[in-house]
CSV table of C-alpha atoms in Angstrom, one decimal:
chain,number,residue,atom,x,y,z
A,1,MET,CA,-3.1,1.3,21.4
A,2,LEU,CA,-6.0,-1.1,21.4
A,3,THR,CA,-6.7,-0.8,17.7
A,4,ASP,CA,-5.2,0.8,14.6
A,5,HIS,CA,-7.8,3.5,14.7
A,6,GLY,CA,-8.9,3.8,18.3
A,7,THR,CA,-12.6,4.1,18.9
A,8,LYS,CA,-13.3,5.3,15.4
A,9,LEU,CA,-14.1,3.0,12.4
A,10,HIS,CA,-12.0,2.3,9.4
A,11,GLY,CA,-12.8,5.5,7.4
A,12,TRP,CA,-16.3,4.8,6.1
A,13,PHE,CA,-17.9,7.7,8.0
A,14,LYS,CA,-17.2,11.4,8.0
A,15,LYS,CA,-16.6,11.5,11.7
A,16,ASP,CA,-13.7,9.1,11.3
A,17,TYR,CA,-11.7,12.0,9.9
A,18,ASP,CA,-12.5,14.5,12.7
A,19,TYR,CA,-9.2,13.7,14.4
A,20,SER,CA,-6.2,11.4,14.0
A,21,HIS,CA,-5.8,8.7,16.6
A,22,ASN,CA,-2.3,7.8,15.7
A,23,ILE,CA,-0.6,11.2,15.3
A,24,GLY,CA,2.8,11.2,16.8
A,25,ARG,CA,2.8,7.4,17.2
A,26,GLY,CA,5.1,6.5,14.3
A,27,ALA,CA,7.6,4.9,16.6
A,28,THR,CA,4.9,2.9,18.4
A,29,LEU,CA,3.5,1.6,15.1
A,30,TYR,CA,7.0,0.7,13.9
A,31,GLY,CA,7.7,-1.1,17.2
A,32,PHE,CA,4.5,-3.0,16.9
A,33,ARG,CA,5.3,-4.0,13.3
A,34,ASN,CA,8.8,-5.2,14.5
A,35,PHE,CA,7.3,-7.2,17.3
A,36,LEU,CA,5.0,-9.1,14.9
A,37,MET,CA,7.9,-9.7,12.5
A,38,ASN,CA,10.2,-11.1,15.2
A,39,ASN,CA,7.4,-13.4,16.2
A,40,VAL,CA,7.5,-15.1,12.8
A,41,GLY,CA,11.3,-15.2,12.7
A,42,LEU,CA,11.9,-12.3,10.3
A,43,ASP,CA,15.1,-10.3,10.9
A,44,VAL,CA,14.1,-6.7,11.1
A,45,LYS,CA,17.6,-5.3,10.5
A,46,SER,CA,18.0,-7.2,7.3
A,47,VAL,CA,14.5,-6.4,6.2
A,48,ASP,CA,15.0,-2.7,6.6
A,49,GLN,CA,17.9,-2.5,4.2
A,50,ILE,CA,16.4,-1.9,0.8
A,51,SER,CA,18.9,-2.6,-2.0
A,52,PRO,CA,18.8,-3.4,-5.8
A,53,PRO,CA,17.1,-5.1,-7.5
A,54,TYR,CA,14.1,-2.9,-6.4
A,55,LYS,CA,10.9,-4.9,-6.2
A,56,ILE,CA,7.6,-3.5,-7.2
A,57,VAL,CA,4.7,-5.6,-6.0
A,58,PHE,CA,1.0,-5.3,-7.1
A,59,GLN,CA,-1.3,-6.8,-4.5
A,60,GLN,CA,-4.3,-7.8,-6.6
A,61,TYR,CA,-7.8,-8.4,-5.2
A,62,SER,CA,-6.8,-7.2,-1.8
A,63,SER,CA,-10.5,-6.8,-0.7
A,64,ARG,CA,-13.1,-9.5,-0.7
A,65,ALA,CA,-15.7,-6.9,-1.6
A,66,SER,CA,-16.6,-7.4,-5.2
A,67,GLY,CA,-16.3,-4.7,-7.7
A,68,VAL,CA,-15.0,-1.4,-6.5
A,69,ARG,CA,-12.0,-2.4,-4.3
A,70,SER,CA,-11.3,-5.8,-6.1
A,71,LEU,CA,-8.7,-4.7,-8.5
A,72,ASN,CA,-6.3,-6.5,-10.8
A,73,PHE,CA,-4.2,-3.4,-11.7
A,74,LYS,CA,-3.9,-4.6,-15.3
A,75,GLU,CA,-3.3,-1.0,-16.7
A,76,GLN,CA,-0.9,-0.1,-14.0
A,77,ILE,CA,1.1,-3.3,-14.4
A,78,ASN,CA,1.3,-2.7,-18.2
A,79,ALA,CA,2.4,0.9,-17.7
A,80,VAL,CA,5.2,-0.1,-15.2
A,81,THR,CA,6.5,-2.9,-17.4
A,82,ARG,CA,6.7,-0.6,-20.4
A,83,GLU,CA,8.2,2.4,-18.5
A,84,PHE,CA,10.9,0.3,-16.8
A,85,ASP,CA,11.5,-2.2,-19.6
A,86,LYS,CA,15.3,-1.7,-19.7
A,87,GLU,CA,15.7,-1.9,-15.9
A,88,ILE,CA,13.6,-5.0,-15.8
A,89,LYS,CA,15.6,-6.7,-18.5
A,90,LYS,CA,18.8,-5.7,-16.6
A,91,LYS,CA,17.2,-7.1,-13.5
A,92,GLU,CA,17.6,-3.8,-11.7
A,93,ILE,CA,13.8,-3.7,-11.1
A,94,ILE,CA,11.5,-6.7,-10.5
A,95,VAL,CA,7.8,-6.6,-11.0
A,96,GLU,CA,5.6,-9.2,-9.2
A,97,THR,CA,1.9,-9.7,-8.7
A,98,TYR,CA,0.2,-11.5,-5.9
A,99,THR,CA,-3.3,-12.4,-4.5
A,100,PHE,CA,-2.3,-12.5,-0.9
A,101,SER,CA,-5.5,-14.3,0.2
A,102,GLU,CA,-3.9,-17.4,-1.6
A,103,HIS,CA,-0.8,-17.3,0.6
A,104,PRO,CA,-0.4,-18.0,4.3
A,105,ILE,CA,0.2,-15.0,6.5
A,106,GLU,CA,3.9,-15.8,7.1
A,107,GLU,CA,4.5,-15.9,3.3
A,108,GLN,CA,2.6,-12.6,2.9
A,109,MET,CA,4.9,-11.0,5.5
A,110,GLN,CA,8.0,-12.4,3.8
A,111,ILE,CA,6.9,-11.1,0.4
A,112,THR,CA,6.0,-7.6,1.7
A,113,SER,CA,9.2,-7.3,3.7
A,114,LYS,CA,11.2,-7.6,0.5
A,115,THR,CA,9.1,-5.1,-1.4
A,116,SER,CA,10.4,-1.7,-2.3
A,117,ILE,CA,7.0,-0.3,-3.6
A,118,LEU,CA,3.6,-1.9,-2.9
A,119,ILE,CA,0.6,-1.0,-5.0
A,120,THR,CA,-2.8,-2.1,-3.5
A,121,ALA,CA,-6.4,-1.0,-2.7
A,122,CYS,CA,-7.2,0.2,0.8
A,123,GLY,CA,-9.1,-2.0,3.2
A,124,GLY,CA,-9.1,-5.7,3.4
A,125,GLY,CA,-5.7,-7.4,2.9
A,126,ALA,CA,-3.9,-4.1,2.5
A,127,VAL,CA,-3.1,-4.3,6.2
A,128,THR,CA,0.0,-6.3,5.2
A,129,ALA,CA,1.5,-3.0,4.1
A,130,MET,CA,2.6,-2.5,7.7
A,131,PHE,CA,5.4,-5.1,7.0
A,132,LEU,CA,7.0,-3.1,4.3
A,133,PRO,CA,10.7,-2.2,4.8
A,134,LYS,CA,11.5,1.1,6.5
A,135,GLY,CA,11.7,3.7,3.7
A,136,ALA,CA,9.5,1.8,1.3
A,137,GLY,CA,6.8,3.4,-0.8
A,138,LEU,CA,3.1,2.5,-0.7
A,139,ILE,CA,0.6,3.5,-3.4
A,140,MET,CA,-2.9,3.0,-2.0
A,141,TYR,CA,-6.0,3.2,-4.2
A,142,TYR,CA,-9.0,4.5,-2.3
A,143,ASN,CA,-12.7,4.1,-2.7
A,144,ASP,CA,-14.2,7.3,-4.3
A,145,VAL,CA,-17.0,5.4,-6.1
A,146,ASN,CA,-19.2,4.2,-3.3
A,147,LYS,CA,-17.5,6.7,-1.1
A,148,GLY,CA,-18.1,6.9,2.6
A,149,GLU,CA,-21.1,6.5,4.9
A,150,LYS,CA,-20.9,2.8,4.4
A,151,GLN,CA,-21.1,1.7,0.8
A,152,GLY,CA,-22.6,4.9,-0.6
A,153,THR,CA,-25.6,5.7,1.6
A,154,ASN,CA,-25.6,9.5,1.7
A,155,GLY,CA,-21.8,9.2,1.0
A,156,LYS,CA,-20.1,12.3,-0.4
A,157,THR,CA,-16.6,11.8,1.0
A,158,PRO,CA,-14.1,9.4,-0.4
A,159,ALA,CA,-13.3,6.4,1.9
A,160,HIS,CA,-9.6,6.4,2.7
A,161,LEU,CA,-9.8,3.2,4.6
A,162,ASP,CA,-7.2,2.8,7.4
A,163,TRP,CA,-5.9,6.3,6.7
A,164,ASP,CA,-5.2,6.9,10.4
A,165,PHE,CA,-2.7,4.1,10.6
A,166,LEU,CA,-1.1,4.4,7.1
A,167,ASN,CA,-0.6,8.2,7.2
A,168,ASN,CA,1.0,8.0,10.6
A,169,ALA,CA,3.2,5.0,9.9
A,170,ALA,CA,6.3,7.2,9.7
A,171,TYR,CA,8.6,4.5,8.3
A,172,LEU,CA,6.6,4.4,5.1
A,173,ARG,CA,5.8,7.0,2.3
A,174,THR,CA,2.1,6.6,1.6
A,175,HIS,CA,0.4,8.0,-1.5
A,176,TRP,CA,-3.3,7.9,-2.3
A,177,MET,CA,-4.9,7.5,-5.7
A,178,PRO,CA,-8.6,7.4,-6.6
A,179,ILE,CA,-10.1,4.2,-7.9
A,180,SER,CA,-12.6,5.7,-10.3
A,181,THR,CA,-10.2,7.4,-12.6
A,182,ARG,CA,-7.3,4.9,-12.3
A,183,LYS,CA,-7.4,3.9,-16.0
A,184,SER,CA,-7.4,7.5,-17.3
A,185,PRO,CA,-4.2,8.7,-19.1
A,186,THR,CA,-3.8,11.5,-16.5
A,187,ASP,CA,-3.9,9.1,-13.5
A,188,LEU,CA,-1.7,6.6,-15.2
A,189,ASN,CA,0.8,9.3,-15.8
A,190,VAL,CA,0.6,10.5,-12.2
A,191,PHE,CA,1.0,6.9,-11.1
A,192,LEU,CA,4.1,6.4,-13.2
A,193,ASN,CA,5.6,9.6,-11.8
A,194,LEU,CA,5.0,8.4,-8.2
A,195,VAL,CA,6.8,5.1,-9.0
A,196,ARG,CA,9.7,6.9,-10.7
A,197,ASN,CA,10.0,9.2,-7.7
A,198,GLU,CA,9.9,6.3,-5.2
A,199,ILE,CA,12.6,4.4,-7.1
A,200,GLU,CA,14.8,7.5,-7.2
A,201,THR,CA,14.2,8.3,-3.5
A,202,ILE,CA,14.9,4.7,-2.4
A,203,SER,CA,18.0,4.4,-4.5
A,204,HIS,CA,19.5,7.5,-2.8
A,205,HIS,CA,19.1,6.2,0.7
């Protein structure tokens, strides 16, 4: 495994979806993640034991690209804090926000490794999602505005950047949400249902 997507690109082009480079490589991806974590002194066994309080982390501005993928998740943060107000007050759930580019890589790994659910936008700094605990949830917002074929030139297909890695990282549960409608009542409701389902799933493991 020379790269996370083989000879293909990240997902900007239609041909990037013709086949999956990482299918059946869940164990290899998990082993690579563990190797990196051990290199910075993180204990994989303790990391992979998710227990209360469950931590929901919003990774803001994960992409350096201005506009489309540079998100602050204001509406999603407000929705989560309202929905889980009782659990937050009881300290059963913790909600945190970070701009990972402001933190050294070791600190990014430590934060992510203690996260139960990570919300971010695909591409850029979202690669840190690989350090989530085994069994964690990942909600990834994808580019359906500029779409594929590199920033919208003849693009008709949404750009699920790094989909090949994230969909085959079997130790995670990855969900995809569109950027363009993220503020709509329907999408916010779907988002909250995903978070509820992830909390329930994690709490029963």
